[in-house]
Every structure is written in structure tokens, then in C-alpha cells.
mmCIF file of C-alpha atoms in Angstrom:
data_model
loop_
_atom_site.group_PDB
_atom_site.id
_atom_site.type_symbol
_atom_site.label_atom_id
_atom_site.label_comp_id
_atom_site.label_asym_id
_atom_site.label_seq_id
_atom_site.Cartn_x
_atom_site.Cartn_y
_atom_site.Cartn_z
ATOM 1 C CA MET A 1 12.579 -133.522 17.009
ATOM 2 C CA ASN A 2 12.264 -136.932 18.147
ATOM 3 C CA GLU A 3 11.023 -138.821 15.439
ATOM 4 C CA LYS A 4 10.835 -142.715 17.220
ATOM 5 C CA ILE A 5 6.820 -142.946 16.301
ATOM 6 C CA SER A 6 6.200 -141.443 13.396
ATOM 7 C CA LYS A 7 8.944 -143.980 12.047
ATOM 8 C CA SER A 8 7.324 -146.718 13.757
ATOM 9 C CA ILE A 9 5.785 -147.290 10.523
ATOM 10 C CA TYR A 10 8.839 -148.264 8.265
ATOM 11 C CA LYS A 11 10.184 -150.184 11.180
ATOM 12 C CA LYS A 12 10.505 -154.770 9.908
ATOM 13 C CA ASN A 13 7.718 -152.634 7.151
ATOM 14 C CA ILE A 14 10.592 -150.956 4.536
ATOM 15 C CA GLY A 15 10.414 -153.823 2.191
ATOM 16 C CA LEU A 16 7.070 -154.050 2.021
ATOM 17 C CA PHE A 17 7.057 -150.630 0.916
ATOM 18 C CA ILE A 18 9.489 -150.772 -1.692
ATOM 19 C CA LEU A 19 7.674 -153.653 -3.073
ATOM 20 C CA SER A 20 4.240 -152.074 -3.265
ATOM 21 C CA CYS A 21 6.095 -149.109 -5.018
ATOM 22 C CA LEU A 22 7.187 -151.604 -7.499
ATOM 23 C CA LEU A 23 4.432 -153.273 -8.159
ATOM 24 C CA GLY A 24 2.676 -150.704 -8.601
ATOM 25 C CA ILE A 25 5.504 -148.837 -10.940
ATOM 26 C CA MET A 26 4.681 -152.068 -12.897
ATOM 27 C CA THR A 27 1.356 -151.794 -13.590
ATOM 28 C CA SER A 28 1.431 -147.713 -14.835
ATOM 29 C CA ILE A 29 4.581 -149.289 -17.234
ATOM 30 C CA LEU A 30 2.174 -151.656 -18.601
ATOM 31 C CA PHE A 31 -0.825 -148.621 -19.576
ATOM 32 C CA ILE A 32 2.325 -147.439 -21.036
ATOM 33 C CA ALA A 33 2.786 -150.449 -23.988
ATOM 34 C CA LEU A 34 -1.089 -150.437 -23.989
ATOM 35 C CA ALA A 35 -0.654 -146.954 -25.340
ATOM 36 C CA ILE A 36 2.720 -148.208 -27.611
ATOM 37 C CA ILE A 37 0.537 -151.365 -28.527
ATOM 38 C CA LEU A 38 -2.380 -149.273 -29.884
ATOM 39 C CA GLN A 39 -0.323 -146.883 -32.081
ATOM 40 C CA LYS A 40 1.284 -149.897 -33.791
ATOM 41 C CA PHE A 41 -2.131 -151.411 -34.179
ATOM 42 C CA ILE A 42 -3.890 -148.669 -35.238
ATOM 43 C CA ASP A 43 -0.832 -147.433 -37.789
ATOM 44 C CA TYR A 44 -0.343 -151.112 -38.943
ATOM 45 C CA SER A 45 -4.428 -152.033 -39.824
ATOM 46 C CA ILE A 46 -3.638 -148.579 -42.189
ATOM 47 C CA ASN A 47 -1.157 -149.902 -43.514
ATOM 48 C CA LYS A 48 -2.651 -153.294 -44.340
ATOM 49 C CA ASP A 49 0.625 -154.605 -42.687
ATOM 50 C CA ILE A 50 -0.951 -157.967 -41.462
ATOM 51 C CA ASP A 51 1.957 -159.304 -39.708
ATOM 52 C CA ASN A 52 3.077 -156.933 -37.704
ATOM 53 C CA ILE A 53 -0.804 -157.115 -36.537
ATOM 54 C CA PHE A 54 -0.667 -161.174 -36.259
ATOM 55 C CA LYS A 55 2.207 -159.794 -33.091
ATOM 56 C CA VAL A 56 0.988 -157.136 -32.073
ATOM 57 C CA THR A 57 -2.171 -158.445 -31.025
ATOM 58 C CA THR A 58 -0.217 -161.586 -29.924
ATOM 59 C CA VAL A 59 1.897 -159.298 -27.005
ATOM 60 C CA SER A 60 -2.129 -157.913 -26.195
ATOM 61 C CA VAL A 61 -2.802 -161.372 -25.491
ATOM 62 C CA ILE A 62 -0.227 -161.997 -23.281
ATOM 63 C CA LEU A 63 0.121 -158.468 -21.776
ATOM 64 C CA LEU A 64 -3.390 -158.548 -20.261
ATOM 65 C CA PRO A 65 -3.952 -161.492 -18.153
ATOM 66 C CA LEU A 66 -0.015 -160.680 -16.687
ATOM 67 C CA GLY A 67 -0.992 -156.906 -15.949
ATOM 68 C CA ALA A 68 -4.563 -158.447 -14.333
ATOM 69 C CA VAL A 69 -2.500 -160.783 -12.023
ATOM 70 C CA GLY A 70 0.290 -157.822 -11.298
ATOM 71 C CA MET A 71 -2.942 -155.297 -10.014
ATOM 72 C CA TYR A 72 -3.955 -157.984 -8.465
ATOM 73 C CA VAL A 73 -0.693 -158.479 -6.825
ATOM 74 C CA GLY A 74 0.430 -155.279 -6.063
ATOM 75 C CA TYR A 75 -2.573 -154.096 -3.979
ATOM 76 C CA ALA A 76 -2.314 -157.351 -1.693
ATOM 77 C CA VAL A 77 1.147 -156.170 -1.243
ATOM 78 C CA LYS A 78 -0.027 -152.247 -0.443
ATOM 79 C CA ASN A 79 -2.787 -153.853 1.640
ATOM 80 C CA LEU A 80 -0.149 -156.151 3.673
ATOM 81 C CA TYR A 81 1.910 -153.496 4.227
ATOM 82 C CA THR A 82 -1.370 -150.222 4.640
ATOM 83 C CA LYS A 83 -1.931 -153.033 7.633
ATOM 84 C CA ARG A 84 2.056 -153.897 9.536
ATOM 85 C CA ALA A 85 2.583 -150.081 9.300
ATOM 86 C CA THR A 86 -0.634 -149.117 10.727
ATOM 87 C CA LEU A 87 -0.564 -151.544 13.527
ATOM 88 C CA ASN A 88 2.839 -150.758 13.904
ATOM 89 C CA LEU A 89 2.235 -146.629 14.437
ATOM 90 C CA LYS A 90 -0.696 -147.965 16.605
ATOM 91 C CA ASN A 91 1.136 -149.745 19.128
ATOM 92 C CA THR A 92 4.589 -147.818 19.494
ATOM 93 C CA LEU A 93 1.679 -144.415 20.212
ATOM 94 C CA VAL A 94 0.423 -147.011 22.804
ATOM 95 C CA GLU A 95 3.604 -147.753 23.743
ATOM 96 C CA ASN A 96 4.534 -144.380 24.023
ATOM 97 C CA ILE A 97 1.493 -143.395 26.172
ATOM 98 C CA LEU A 98 1.684 -146.301 28.964
ATOM 99 C CA ARG A 99 5.319 -144.586 29.441
ATOM 100 C CA LEU A 100 3.935 -141.771 30.885
ATOM 101 C CA ASP A 101 4.259 -140.608 33.908
ATOM 102 C CA MET A 102 0.997 -138.883 35.942
ATOM 103 C CA ARG A 103 1.851 -135.165 35.119
ATOM 104 C CA SER A 104 2.609 -135.660 31.419
ATOM 105 C CA PHE A 105 -0.040 -137.925 30.968
ATOM 106 C CA ASN A 106 -2.641 -135.590 32.678
ATOM 107 C CA LYS A 107 -1.995 -132.851 29.841
ATOM 108 C CA GLU A 108 -3.427 -134.338 27.696
ATOM 109 C CA SER A 109 -7.314 -135.827 28.064
ATOM 110 C CA ASN A 110 -8.582 -139.317 27.444
ATOM 111 C CA GLY A 111 -10.708 -138.306 24.186
ATOM 112 C CA THR A 112 -7.628 -136.148 22.982
ATOM 113 C CA TYR A 113 -5.828 -139.693 23.012
ATOM 114 C CA ILE A 114 -8.664 -141.882 21.984
ATOM 115 C CA SER A 115 -8.901 -139.307 19.098
ATOM 116 C CA ARG A 116 -5.708 -139.617 18.191
ATOM 117 C CA LEU A 117 -5.973 -143.625 18.141
ATOM 118 C CA SER A 118 -8.595 -143.267 16.109
ATOM 119 C CA ASN A 119 -9.591 -140.388 14.015
ATOM 120 C CA ASP A 120 -6.482 -138.934 13.767
ATOM 121 C CA ILE A 121 -4.377 -142.642 12.476
ATOM 122 C CA THR A 122 -7.525 -143.272 10.083
ATOM 123 C CA ILE A 123 -6.515 -139.760 8.191
ATOM 124 C CA ILE A 124 -3.049 -141.216 8.898
ATOM 125 C CA GLN A 125 -3.562 -144.628 6.736
ATOM 126 C CA ASN A 126 -5.712 -143.375 4.147
ATOM 127 C CA ASP A 127 -3.751 -139.648 3.492
ATOM 128 C CA TYR A 128 0.128 -140.717 4.589
ATOM 129 C CA ILE A 129 0.600 -144.458 5.160
ATOM 130 C CA LYS A 130 -1.366 -145.276 1.525
ATOM 131 C CA GLY A 131 -0.394 -141.403 0.060
ATOM 132 C CA THR A 132 3.338 -142.570 0.012
ATOM 133 C CA VAL A 133 3.630 -145.934 -2.184
ATOM 134 C CA GLU A 134 0.376 -144.298 -4.509
ATOM 135 C CA ILE A 135 1.926 -140.929 -4.643
ATOM 136 C CA PHE A 136 5.676 -142.481 -6.220
ATOM 137 C CA VAL A 137 3.158 -145.034 -8.227
ATOM 138 C CA GLN A 138 1.875 -142.210 -9.942
ATOM 139 C CA LEU A 139 4.834 -140.467 -10.274
ATOM 140 C CA ALA A 140 6.585 -142.891 -12.169
ATOM 141 C CA MET A 141 2.844 -142.968 -14.533
ATOM 142 C CA LEU A 142 3.398 -139.500 -14.959
ATOM 143 C CA VAL A 143 7.330 -139.871 -15.612
ATOM 144 C CA GLY A 144 6.757 -142.165 -17.907
ATOM 145 C CA GLY A 145 3.899 -141.531 -20.143
ATOM 146 C CA VAL A 146 5.944 -137.999 -20.422
ATOM 147 C CA LEU A 147 8.512 -139.721 -22.127
ATOM 148 C CA ALA A 148 6.490 -141.876 -24.232
ATOM 149 C CA MET A 149 4.920 -139.171 -25.596
ATOM 150 C CA PHE A 150 8.280 -137.276 -26.125
ATOM 151 C CA ILE A 151 9.677 -140.411 -28.435
ATOM 152 C CA ILE A 152 6.665 -140.628 -30.390
ATOM 153 C CA ASN A 153 6.051 -137.097 -31.697
ATOM 154 C CA SER A 154 8.343 -134.393 -29.170
ATOM 155 C CA PHE A 155 6.938 -130.509 -30.130
ATOM 156 C CA LEU A 156 3.494 -132.459 -29.318
ATOM 157 C CA ALA A 157 4.952 -133.803 -25.422
ATOM 158 C CA LEU A 158 6.471 -130.149 -24.922
ATOM 159 C CA SER A 159 2.596 -128.664 -25.494
ATOM 160 C CA ILE A 160 0.931 -131.029 -23.100
ATOM 161 C CA LEU A 161 3.499 -130.735 -20.610
ATOM 162 C CA LEU A 162 3.513 -126.818 -20.726
ATOM 163 C CA THR A 163 -0.089 -126.968 -20.391
ATOM 164 C CA CYS A 164 -0.123 -129.082 -17.190
ATOM 165 C CA ILE A 165 2.148 -127.118 -15.730
ATOM 166 C CA ILE A 166 -0.362 -124.196 -14.982
ATOM 167 C CA PRO A 167 -2.522 -125.977 -12.603
ATOM 168 C CA LEU A 168 0.332 -127.603 -10.907
ATOM 169 C CA ALA A 169 1.552 -123.844 -9.857
ATOM 170 C CA VAL A 170 -2.033 -122.619 -8.823
ATOM 171 C CA SER A 171 -2.874 -126.011 -6.552
ATOM 172 C CA SER A 172 0.473 -125.172 -4.531
ATOM 173 C CA ILE A 173 -0.341 -121.680 -3.781
ATOM 174 C CA PHE A 174 -3.467 -123.522 -1.341
ATOM 175 C CA ASN A 175 -0.671 -126.204 0.344
ATOM 176 C CA ASN A 176 -0.184 -124.683 3.158
ATOM 177 C CA ARG A 177 -4.409 -124.066 3.676
ATOM 178 C CA MET A 178 -5.046 -127.989 3.499
ATOM 179 C CA GLN A 179 -2.706 -128.474 6.709
ATOM 180 C CA LYS A 180 -4.650 -126.061 8.504
ATOM 181 C CA ALA A 181 -7.421 -127.266 7.395
ATOM 182 C CA GLN A 182 -6.417 -130.492 8.066
ATOM 183 C CA GLY A 183 -4.653 -129.604 11.685
ATOM 184 C CA GLU A 184 -8.493 -127.986 12.411
ATOM 185 C CA VAL A 185 -10.149 -130.863 11.581
ATOM 186 C CA ALA A 186 -8.442 -133.380 13.947
ATOM 187 C CA GLU A 187 -8.919 -130.463 16.364
ATOM 188 C CA GLN A 188 -12.151 -130.198 15.749
ATOM 189 C CA ASN A 189 -12.492 -134.311 16.448
ATOM 190 C CA LYS A 190 -10.341 -134.524 19.102
ATOM 191 C CA ASN A 191 -12.803 -131.997 21.190
ATOM 192 C CA TYR A 192 -15.645 -133.987 19.908
ATOM 193 C CA VAL A 193 -14.183 -136.824 21.415
ATOM 194 C CA SER A 194 -13.192 -135.885 24.619
ATOM 195 C CA PHE A 195 -16.697 -133.684 25.505
ATOM 196 C CA ILE A 196 -19.057 -137.205 23.974
ATOM 197 C CA LYS A 197 -16.592 -139.766 26.901
ATOM 198 C CA ASP A 198 -16.810 -136.776 29.483
ATOM 199 C CA ILE A 199 -20.620 -136.681 29.525
ATOM 200 C CA LEU A 200 -21.382 -140.238 29.081
ATOM 201 C CA SER A 201 -18.837 -140.953 31.696
ATOM 202 C CA GLY A 202 -20.842 -138.520 34.061
ATOM 203 C CA ASN A 203 -24.291 -139.074 32.967
ATOM 204 C CA GLN A 204 -25.178 -139.260 36.517
ATOM 205 C CA VAL A 205 -24.088 -136.469 37.369
ATOM 206 C CA VAL A 206 -26.082 -134.630 33.988
ATOM 207 C CA LYS A 207 -29.354 -136.775 35.989
ATOM 208 C CA SER A 208 -28.746 -136.097 38.600
ATOM 209 C CA PHE A 209 -28.794 -131.875 38.153
ATOM 210 C CA ASN A 210 -31.157 -131.899 35.406
ATOM 211 C CA ILE A 211 -29.320 -130.575 33.699
ATOM 212 C CA GLU A 212 -29.403 -132.844 30.156
ATOM 213 C CA LYS A 213 -30.920 -129.973 27.783
ATOM 214 C CA GLU A 214 -27.574 -127.175 28.237
ATOM 215 C CA ILE A 215 -25.310 -130.858 28.137
ATOM 216 C CA PHE A 216 -27.099 -131.424 24.831
ATOM 217 C CA GLU A 217 -26.608 -127.880 23.223
ATOM 218 C CA ARG A 218 -22.981 -127.784 24.198
ATOM 219 C CA ALA A 219 -22.689 -131.357 22.625
ATOM 220 C CA LYS A 220 -24.975 -129.493 19.045
ATOM 221 C CA ALA A 221 -22.155 -126.710 19.370
ATOM 222 C CA LYS A 222 -19.148 -129.296 19.039
ATOM 223 C CA ALA A 223 -20.847 -130.936 16.423
ATOM 224 C CA ASN A 224 -21.435 -128.015 14.169
ATOM 225 C CA LYS A 225 -17.984 -126.665 14.600
ATOM 226 C CA GLN A 226 -16.480 -130.413 13.507
ATOM 227 C CA GLU A 227 -18.640 -130.676 10.892
ATOM 228 C CA LYS A 228 -18.062 -127.101 9.479
ATOM 229 C CA ALA A 229 -14.072 -127.600 9.694
ATOM 230 C CA LYS A 230 -14.514 -131.055 8.027
ATOM 231 C CA MET A 231 -16.649 -128.698 5.283
ATOM 232 C CA VAL A 232 -13.559 -126.155 4.851
ATOM 233 C CA TYR A 233 -11.349 -128.968 4.351
ATOM 234 C CA GLU A 234 -13.227 -130.435 1.578
ATOM 235 C CA ASN A 235 -14.237 -127.361 -0.162
ATOM 236 C CA LEU A 236 -10.572 -126.543 -0.212
ATOM 237 C CA LEU A 237 -10.348 -130.063 -1.081
ATOM 238 C CA SER A 238 -12.729 -129.892 -3.978
ATOM 239 C CA LEU A 239 -11.123 -126.550 -5.252
ATOM 240 C CA ILE A 240 -8.183 -127.757 -5.504
ATOM 241 C CA MET A 241 -9.427 -131.085 -7.619
ATOM 242 C CA SER A 242 -12.072 -128.364 -10.010
ATOM 243 C CA LEU A 243 -8.149 -126.728 -11.179
ATOM 244 C CA THR A 244 -6.760 -130.123 -11.580
ATOM 245 C CA ASP A 245 -9.848 -131.330 -13.874
ATOM 246 C CA ILE A 246 -9.167 -127.878 -15.104
ATOM 247 C CA SER A 247 -5.949 -129.645 -16.335
ATOM 248 C CA THR A 248 -7.324 -132.464 -17.847
ATOM 249 C CA PHE A 249 -9.615 -130.075 -20.879
ATOM 250 C CA LEU A 250 -6.739 -127.778 -21.414
ATOM 251 C CA VAL A 251 -4.893 -131.179 -22.498
ATOM 252 C CA ALA A 252 -7.223 -132.596 -24.900
ATOM 253 C CA VAL A 253 -7.600 -129.291 -26.722
ATOM 254 C CA VAL A 254 -3.640 -128.662 -27.061
ATOM 255 C CA ILE A 255 -3.315 -132.865 -28.271
ATOM 256 C CA PHE A 256 -6.693 -132.142 -31.087
ATOM 257 C CA ILE A 257 -5.903 -128.283 -31.884
ATOM 258 C CA VAL A 258 -1.556 -129.257 -32.350
ATOM 259 C CA GLY A 259 -2.012 -132.748 -33.765
ATOM 260 C CA THR A 260 -4.387 -132.424 -35.831
ATOM 261 C CA GLN A 261 -2.197 -129.365 -37.494
ATOM 262 C CA GLN A 262 0.968 -131.494 -37.726
ATOM 263 C CA LEU A 263 -1.823 -134.549 -38.989
ATOM 264 C CA MET A 264 -2.501 -132.525 -42.205
ATOM 265 C CA LYS A 265 1.159 -131.795 -42.767
ATOM 266 C CA GLY A 266 2.241 -135.164 -42.586
ATOM 267 C CA GLU A 267 4.141 -135.079 -39.116
ATOM 268 C CA ILE A 268 2.242 -137.457 -37.290
ATOM 269 C CA THR A 269 -0.201 -140.307 -37.856
ATOM 270 C CA VAL A 270 -3.337 -141.528 -36.761
ATOM 271 C CA GLY A 271 -1.936 -144.076 -34.592
ATOM 272 C CA GLU A 272 0.126 -141.783 -32.549
ATOM 273 C CA ILE A 273 -2.376 -138.882 -32.337
ATOM 274 C CA MET A 274 -5.167 -142.117 -30.517
ATOM 275 C CA ALA A 275 -1.901 -143.296 -28.590
ATOM 276 C CA PHE A 276 -1.559 -139.272 -26.851
ATOM 277 C CA ILE A 277 -4.765 -139.774 -26.702
ATOM 278 C CA GLN A 278 -4.445 -143.145 -24.728
ATOM 279 C CA LEU A 279 -0.942 -141.656 -23.159
ATOM 280 C CA LEU A 280 -3.083 -138.765 -21.579
ATOM 281 C CA ASN A 281 -5.095 -140.777 -19.008
ATOM 282 C CA CYS A 282 -0.653 -141.650 -18.014
ATOM 283 C CA VAL A 283 -0.269 -137.927 -17.267
ATOM 284 C CA THR A 284 -3.548 -135.526 -16.597
ATOM 285 C CA VAL A 285 -4.527 -138.305 -13.907
ATOM 286 C CA PRO A 286 -1.640 -138.724 -12.112
ATOM 287 C CA ILE A 287 -0.903 -135.086 -11.928
ATOM 288 C CA ASN A 288 -4.726 -134.849 -10.136
ATOM 289 C CA ARG A 289 -3.947 -137.535 -8.028
ATOM 290 C CA LEU A 290 0.007 -136.334 -7.183
ATOM 291 C CA ILE A 291 -2.028 -132.764 -5.981
ATOM 292 C CA THR A 292 -4.249 -133.670 -3.413
ATOM 293 C CA GLY A 293 -2.084 -136.749 -2.713
ATOM 294 C CA PHE A 294 0.836 -134.479 -1.914
ATOM 295 C CA THR A 295 -1.387 -132.260 -0.386
ATOM 296 C CA LYS A 296 -3.143 -134.535 1.669
ATOM 297 C CA ARG A 297 0.543 -136.057 2.689
ATOM 298 C CA GLN A 298 1.183 -133.036 3.835
ATOM 299 C CA ALA A 299 -1.329 -132.108 6.426
ATOM 300 C CA SER A 300 -1.563 -136.012 7.818
ATOM 301 C CA ARG A 301 2.067 -135.898 8.069
ATOM 302 C CA ALA A 302 1.557 -132.690 10.991
ATOM 303 C CA LEU A 303 -0.752 -134.450 12.760
ATOM 304 C CA LEU A 304 2.411 -137.411 13.012
ATOM 305 C CA MET A 305 3.911 -135.575 13.831
ATOM 306 C CA ASN A 306 2.555 -134.668 16.657
ATOM 307 C CA PHE A 307 2.556 -137.994 17.303
ATOM 308 C CA ASN A 308 6.193 -137.367 17.952
ATOM 309 C CA LYS A 309 5.744 -135.081 21.130
ATOM 310 C CA ILE A 310 4.058 -137.872 23.424
ATOM 311 C CA GLY A 311 7.432 -139.822 22.447
ATOM 312 C CA GLU A 312 9.746 -136.668 23.868
ATOM 313 C CA ALA A 313 7.769 -136.138 27.199
ATOM 314 C CA LYS A 314 10.189 -137.193 30.001
ATOM 315 C CA THR A 315 9.064 -140.203 32.331
ATOM 316 C CA ASP A 316 9.491 -139.740 36.436
ATOM 317 C CA GLN A 317 10.767 -142.055 37.630
ATOM 318 C CA THR A 318 11.905 -141.310 40.767
ATOM 319 C CA GLN A 319 9.216 -142.183 43.025
ATOM 320 C CA ARG A 320 9.119 -145.980 41.221
ATOM 321 C CA ILE A 321 9.739 -149.033 43.322
ATOM 322 C CA ASP A 322 10.792 -151.870 41.981
ATOM 323 C CA ILE A 323 9.663 -155.358 43.598
ATOM 324 C CA PRO A 324 12.097 -157.918 43.901
ATOM 325 C CA LYS A 325 10.289 -161.321 41.987
ATOM 326 C CA PHE A 326 8.014 -162.647 44.271
ATOM 327 C CA SER A 327 9.432 -166.859 45.080
ATOM 328 C CA ASN A 328 6.910 -168.020 47.628
ATOM 329 C CA LYS A 329 6.091 -165.755 50.711
ATOM 330 C CA ILE A 330 7.326 -162.308 52.728
ATOM 331 C CA SER A 331 9.497 -161.932 54.702
ATOM 332 C CA LEU A 332 8.707 -159.029 56.669
ATOM 333 C CA ASN A 333 12.090 -158.561 59.558
ATOM 334 C CA GLY A 334 13.396 -155.797 61.831
ATOM 335 C CA LEU A 335 9.875 -154.332 62.854
ATOM 336 C CA SER A 336 8.273 -153.357 65.954
ATOM 337 C CA LEU A 337 5.697 -151.768 67.428
ATOM 338 C CA SER A 338 5.403 -148.061 69.888
ATOM 339 C CA VAL A 339 2.655 -147.227 71.542
ATOM 340 C CA ASP A 340 2.920 -143.907 74.008
ATOM 341 C CA GLY A 341 6.440 -144.102 73.547
ATOM 342 C CA LYS A 342 6.393 -148.127 74.338
ATOM 343 C CA LYS A 343 8.054 -151.020 72.383
ATOM 344 C CA SER A 344 6.436 -154.235 72.535
#
């Protein structure tokens, strides 16, 4: 498959993509570091270690403003990357549409092209362009959070990790259904936009034949199909999000049960349990976002791959005449006129 259109997202933009991911990963590391700082602060406070409390407080005062600045810069860079990627995609798509010969162009209605340049690109921008950066960031936070947990207490970390696998496995079952649902939403969006465009451009004909009621009923039916497709997609998404929310509850239960047992045995400190609770957000939140984000990305990628079909369409240039550059006059040479076989 010719992937010229889909690859245009990264054209002269790969640097911003990498920088967006790196800045997001740095922010993730900051959240993990704050959990470790919290653990140290609590344990030093219980032991009344004033010197180390002062050191931890100093580190916190330095890290927090740096983190705030880093987060702002990260968002700004991601927004710039998203803007350039979307513009690249739009411009490449329009360029390929304009290059189509009339036969290829007329295979799709104008409403279809409008839907692709509006509805489909909006989905791709949110779920694929932004979503790809978000997946890298959340994956880094998940890996960092799990590593930090293993450093603090390997047994509790392993218990949490095994608990998280269950909702991941269950939610993966719905990936294909999500892709089909997203494709159906795009199809119904295309049909509705195309129909509305046709009835608006042919409004005079509608009024001439006095068929406003019939057209209105057809518009209602297409709108109903469009919203029904959206509802199916949203219900599937809600189901996946519910499964991931259950994982959050299960992990919290594991922390309290296993953590309490180890605390009673003296194998873990109060500060370490608090660190685990803080790191819980660095594990469960990324899992939730990775599941929904990856599912959305795969669904939007299917829309993006459809764009490549436009780039694959052949352009018939056999009847094209290239006119030389016009200077200051047009000359007609070797012409004659014949009337009833007589030249003049």
C-alpha cells in the first residue's frame, strides 16, 4: 500500500514528535520522583530525622516549579506538533484529491470528501496524532511506576502487576469491535454530510416538486443512523473504561491487604505504603489511558489508511494539453476556411 498520505504526518515534523514524547516522559518521571520523596518525608518524620527532612523539603521546592515549567513547555510543543501534523495531513490529502482525474474523482461524492476533510481528520487528530504521543508518555509512566514499586518492595509490586494483567487481557478482546464501530461512525458521518450537502445545493428542485416532507424524513433517518453508530461506539468505549476502573479498585485492595500484612511483619514502612498509594496513579492511570488510547488509535488508523487509497488512484493525463507560457500574443498559422468544398 502506498502510504504517502499517512506518512505526511511526520514530514519535516519528526523532531517535534520526538521532543513531545521526551518532554512528556520527563513529566512522568517527575510524578514518580514525587512519590519517592513522599515516602522519604514520611519515614524521616516518623524517625524525627530533621536533617533529612530539610533535604527532602529543599529538593521538593526545587522540583515543583521546574516540573510546572516542564509541563507547560511539553503541552506547547505537543500542540505545535499536532498543528503541523494536521496541516501536513490536510494539505497532502487535498493535493491528492486535486490530482485525481474526473473518473477517479467522481467515484466519491463531494460530501464524502468534505466528511474526510472535517470529521475524519478531527478523529485522526485527537485519537492518532495526539494519541500516539500520549501512548509513549503513558507507557513510560507505567514502566517507571512499576520499576519504582519493585525498588521499594518487590513482593507488593509483583502482586499489583499480576492484578493489572486481568483487565488488560479482557479489554483487548474488544479492540476489533472498537475498530469496526469507529469505521461505522465515519461511514454514517460521510453519508449524512453528503446527503445534507446534496439537499442544500438542490433546494430549488426540492421546493419545485414540493417534496420537503419526504426529504426531511430521509434526513431524519440518516441522522438517526449517524447518532446510533456514535452511541454503539461510545457504549463500547464505556465498557472498556469500566473494566479499567475495576482494575484501579482491585489494585487498591491489593495494596491495603498485602501492604498491611507486610507492615505487621516489619517488612515495609508506613512511608513505603504511602509511596505505593501515590505510585498507584502512575500505574492504574496509564493502564486505563493505554487501553482506551491504543484502541482509539487503532480505530483512527483504519480511517487514515483509507486516505492512502486516494493517493493510489491513477491519474489519466492522456488528454491533457500543456499550454506554453503566454508572452504577449497568440499567433494562428496555416489556417484556411472551406465552404461547400471551396477554400477561401
